[in-house]
Structure formats: structure tokens, C-alpha cells
GROMACS .gro file of C-alpha atoms in nm:
model
  193
    1MET     CA    1   9.700   1.890  11.679
    2GLU     CA    2   9.408   1.647  11.653
    3GLN     CA    3   9.630   1.368  11.788
    4LEU     CA    4   9.730   1.582  12.083
    5ILE     CA    5   9.366   1.657  12.168
    6ALA     CA    6   9.281   1.286  12.141
    7TRP     CA    7   9.577   1.194  12.367
    8ILE     CA    8   9.485   1.462  12.628
    9SER     CA    9   9.120   1.362  12.637
   10GLN     CA   10   9.192   0.997  12.724
   11PRO     CA   11   9.241   0.885  13.086
   12TRP     CA   12   9.612   0.880  13.171
   13PRO     CA   13   9.754   0.571  13.331
   14TRP     CA   14   9.856   0.585  13.694
   15TYR     CA   15  10.222   0.554  13.616
   16VAL     CA   16  10.201   0.888  13.427
   17ALA     CA   17   9.952   1.088  13.629
   18GLY     CA   18  10.086   0.975  13.969
   19PRO     CA   19  10.449   1.093  13.914
   20LEU     CA   20  10.324   1.421  13.757
   21ILE     CA   21  10.117   1.494  14.070
   22GLY     CA   22  10.406   1.377  14.289
   23LEU     CA   23  10.653   1.609  14.112
   24THR     CA   24  10.452   1.913  14.220
   25VAL     CA   25  10.599   1.871  14.571
   26PRO     CA   26  10.970   1.907  14.487
   27VAL     CA   27  10.899   2.174  14.229
   28LEU     CA   28  10.707   2.382  14.481
   29LEU     CA   29  10.975   2.332  14.747
   30LEU     CA   30  11.263   2.404  14.510
   31VAL     CA   31  11.107   2.703  14.329
   32GLY     CA   32  10.971   2.891  14.625
   33ASN     CA   33  10.967   2.683  14.944
   34LYS     CA   34  10.585   2.656  14.912
   35SER     CA   35  10.351   2.390  15.049
   36PHE     CA   36  10.095   2.228  14.827
   37GLY     CA   37   9.733   2.222  14.941
   38ILE     CA   38   9.396   2.324  14.816
   39SER     CA   39   9.193   2.393  15.133
   40SER     CA   40   9.433   2.668  15.251
   41SER     CA   41   9.328   2.880  14.952
   42LEU     CA   42   8.979   2.916  15.106
   43ARG     CA   43   9.136   3.089  15.402
   44HIS     CA   44   9.330   3.319  15.169
   45VAL     CA   45   9.011   3.407  14.975
   46CYS     CA   46   8.825   3.477  15.306
   47ALA     CA   47   9.117   3.697  15.423
   48MET     CA   48   9.103   3.883  15.090
   49CYS     CA   49   8.727   3.930  15.084
   50VAL     CA   50   8.605   3.946  15.444
   51PRO     CA   51   8.642   4.303  15.573
   52ALA     CA   52   8.584   4.203  15.944
   53ASN     CA   53   8.880   4.212  16.173
   54ILE     CA   54   8.875   3.838  16.255
   55PRO     CA   55   9.217   3.729  16.387
   56PHE     CA   56   9.223   3.404  16.187
   57PHE     CA   57   9.192   3.606  15.866
   58THR     CA   58   9.426   3.886  15.964
   59TYR     CA   59   9.756   3.811  15.794
   60ASN     CA   60   9.939   3.902  15.476
   61TRP     CA   61   9.737   3.691  15.234
   62LYS     CA   62   9.916   3.856  14.934
   63LYS     CA   63  10.218   3.639  15.009
   64GLU     CA   64   9.996   3.339  14.921
   65MET     CA   65   9.864   3.477  14.596
   66TRP     CA   66  10.037   3.197  14.408
   67ASN     CA   67   9.799   2.952  14.594
   68ILE     CA   68   9.489   3.143  14.487
   69ILE     CA   69   9.614   3.153  14.125
   70PHE     CA   70   9.689   2.781  14.147
   71VAL     CA   71   9.335   2.703  14.260
   72LEU     CA   72   9.189   2.929  13.992
   73GLY     CA   73   9.394   2.738  13.739
   74VAL     CA   74   9.257   2.410  13.874
   75LEU     CA   75   8.898   2.548  13.835
   76VAL     CA   76   8.958   2.680  13.489
   77GLY     CA   77   9.142   2.363  13.382
   78GLY     CA   78   8.857   2.150  13.521
   79PHE     CA   79   8.599   2.357  13.329
   80LEU     CA   80   8.800   2.341  13.006
   81ALA     CA   81   8.856   1.968  13.046
   82THR     CA   82   8.492   1.884  13.108
   83THR     CA   83   8.371   2.118  12.840
   84PHE     CA   84   8.613   2.046  12.558
   85LEU     CA   85   8.812   1.737  12.642
   86SER     CA   86   8.566   1.506  12.817
   87ASN     CA   87   8.574   1.143  12.726
   88PRO     CA   88   8.230   1.056  12.575
   89ASP     CA   89   8.254   0.691  12.683
   90THR     CA   90   8.057   0.573  12.982
   91ILE     CA   91   8.283   0.555  13.293
   92VAL     CA   92   8.416   0.210  13.353
   93VAL     CA   93   8.310   0.076  13.691
   94ALA     CA   94   8.395  -0.276  13.812
   95GLU     CA   95   8.105  -0.518  13.799
   96SER     CA   96   8.120  -0.586  14.173
   97THR     CA   97   8.102  -0.215  14.243
   98GLN     CA   98   7.812  -0.174  14.001
   99ALA     CA   99   7.623  -0.449  14.189
  100ASP     CA  100   7.690  -0.282  14.527
  101LEU     CA  101   7.586   0.062  14.390
  102ALA     CA  102   7.272  -0.085  14.223
  103ALA     CA  103   7.169  -0.220  14.563
  104LEU     CA  104   7.178   0.147  14.680
  105GLY     CA  105   6.983   0.273  14.378
  106ILE     CA  106   7.274   0.408  14.176
  107THR     CA  107   7.287   0.285  13.818
  108ASP     CA  108   7.376   0.584  13.599
  109TYR     CA  109   7.749   0.594  13.513
  110SER     CA  110   7.722   0.835  13.218
  111LYS     CA  111   7.876   1.127  13.409
  112LEU     CA  112   8.167   1.165  13.651
  113MET     CA  113   7.936   1.167  13.955
  114PRO     CA  114   7.617   0.960  13.996
  115ALA     CA  115   7.323   1.149  13.853
  116GLU     CA  116   7.086   0.988  14.102
  117ILE     CA  117   7.251   1.191  14.381
  118PHE     CA  118   7.419   1.489  14.213
  119ASN     CA  119   7.158   1.679  14.014
  120TRP     CA  120   6.970   2.005  14.048
  121GLU     CA  121   6.643   1.838  14.137
  122ASN     CA  122   6.794   1.697  14.457
  123LEU     CA  123   6.927   2.030  14.576
  124PHE     CA  124   6.628   2.121  14.798
  125THR     CA  125   6.535   1.765  14.910
  126ALA     CA  126   6.641   1.542  15.194
  127LYS     CA  127   6.904   1.395  14.962
  128GLY     CA  128   7.042   1.745  14.898
  129LEU     CA  129   7.038   1.835  15.262
  130LEU     CA  130   7.233   1.525  15.350
  131PHE     CA  131   7.483   1.506  15.069
  132PHE     CA  132   7.535   1.872  14.990
  133VAL     CA  133   7.483   2.062  15.315
  134ILE     CA  134   7.561   1.817  15.593
  135GLY     CA  135   7.825   1.638  15.384
  136GLY     CA  136   7.980   1.967  15.282
  137PHE     CA  137   7.985   2.086  15.638
  138MET     CA  138   8.150   1.765  15.757
  139VAL     CA  139   8.415   1.784  15.488
  140GLY     CA  140   8.487   2.151  15.574
  141PHE     CA  141   8.496   2.077  15.947
  142GLY     CA  142   8.717   1.772  15.903
  143THR     CA  143   8.956   1.967  15.679
  144ARG     CA  144   8.986   2.249  15.933
  145TYR     CA  145   9.014   2.003  16.223
  146ALA     CA  146   9.285   1.797  16.047
  147GLY     CA  147   9.475   2.113  15.955
  148GLY     CA  148   9.442   2.052  15.580
  149CYS     CA  149   9.280   1.845  15.311
  150THR     CA  150   9.372   1.516  15.149
  151SER     CA  151   9.587   1.687  14.883
  152GLY     CA  152   9.790   1.879  15.136
  153HIS     CA  153   9.840   1.593  15.382
  154ALA     CA  154   9.863   1.294  15.143
  155ILE     CA  155  10.067   1.455  14.873
  156MET     CA  156  10.270   1.722  15.043
  157GLY     CA  157  10.280   1.619  15.403
  158ILE     CA  158  10.369   1.255  15.369
  159SER     CA  159  10.632   1.325  15.097
  160SER     CA  160  10.800   1.570  15.331
  161LEU     CA  161  10.789   1.308  15.613
  162GLN     CA  162  10.540   1.491  15.843
  163TRP     CA  163  10.402   1.256  16.104
  164PRO     CA  164  10.072   1.453  16.148
  165SER     CA  165  10.012   1.416  15.777
  166LEU     CA  166  10.052   1.041  15.789
  167VAL     CA  167   9.811   1.021  16.082
  168ALA     CA  168   9.562   1.251  15.907
  169THR     CA  169   9.583   1.044  15.584
  170ILE     CA  170   9.529   0.715  15.772
  171PHE     CA  171   9.218   0.862  15.931
  172PHE     CA  172   9.094   1.001  15.595
  173MET     CA  173   9.115   0.646  15.464
  174ILE     CA  174   8.947   0.491  15.766
  175GLY     CA  175   8.666   0.752  15.735
  176GLY     CA  176   8.623   0.673  15.366
  177PHE     CA  177   8.608   0.298  15.431
  178LEU     CA  178   8.363   0.345  15.720
  179MET     CA  179   8.139   0.573  15.511
  180THR     CA  180   8.142   0.335  15.214
  181HIS     CA  181   8.097   0.001  15.394
  182VAL     CA  182   7.904   0.094  15.707
  183LEU     CA  183   7.720   0.429  15.684
  184LEU     CA  184   7.630   0.486  15.316
  185GLY     CA  185   7.362   0.214  15.294
  186PRO     CA  186   7.162   0.328  15.596
  187LEU     CA  187   7.196   0.697  15.496
  188MET     CA  188   7.076   0.625  15.144
  189LYS     CA  189   6.770   0.444  15.293
  190LEU     CA  190   6.711   0.737  15.530
  191VAL     CA  191   6.679   0.979  15.241
  192GLY     CA  192   6.455   0.758  15.026
  193PHE     CA  193   6.682   0.553  14.802
   0.00000   0.00000   0.00000
């Protein structure tokens, strides 16, 4: 049992994790003709919880209960993994990336996300407003505008040969490159890094 826990708690190589993620697509299609995606579950939760008669949320959300259970499993699995199976080693970051991040004021790699940005003290500051509120709004808006999130488009959509998913994934990547190489530095200076 101890060997199993040690094996699970180590990072898995791409050639194991990638195919496992990729196999979710045919399994979902073969088992129940279901589409994989995380962001659609937010719509199902709103349809379940919002009593208003809003047309976007008026549909039979009970048919999508599997998606809500799947997302709950992701949340519970993430909690269990970080609480009981987390790797105590410092996250390995390439030296060139460390130099680029140090120029932006990010030097702590002890956790999964940079502590200089993602901590409770930043919640009600300009950093928190920019990264949590405005960033969260932009991610939510982009997800809705694109008709799905990266998991739905990049994993499910492209594998089922959907042209809109390929276009969306290309623009997700362009947006990520633009943010990383053009916008992140000025935004970090704007909020006091």
C-alpha cells in the first residue's frame, strides 16, 4: 500500500497522463454519448439552484447530472490529492523561466501557484482585483463567448474533429502567449510588483 501511495503522489509522465486524459473522450462517447467539458457544469448548477425563470437556465438539467457528479469528483479528488498526496518537493521550474518570473517579482515556487500573487492578503488589494476579479471575469466571459473551456474544446472538440474547437483552441493559445509575453509585465508593474 505504501508503494502505491508513493507512486500516486509522484508526477506522472506525459506519456501516461496524456493518454489517460485522452481516453476520457471515447469512453464518454461510447458509454453514454456524452461530451466532456467542465465549464458547462456551471450552467447546470445555476439551472439547478437559480429559481428565476431565465430562458438560458430553463432546461432539463437532471439529464446532465453525470457532469455535475464528474466536477464534484474533480473537486474532491483535487482536495484529497493536495491534502494527502502532495509532493513535498519544490516545483521544478526551468532556469530561464525562473529568471523571467524573478524580473516580475515572483520567486516562491514552494506551492502549485505563486504565493506572491495567490494568497489571502492580496484578496482585497489591486493585485486581487486584477488577478481574481477582472481575470476571473475575463476567463468566464471568454469561456461563454467561445462556447466552452479549454478542456471541452481542446480535449473533446478537437478529438471529435470539430472545426470551431480547433479555432477556439488556437485562440486560447494565442491569448496565453499574448498574456505571458506582452501583457503580464506591464500589468504586474501596474499593481505594484
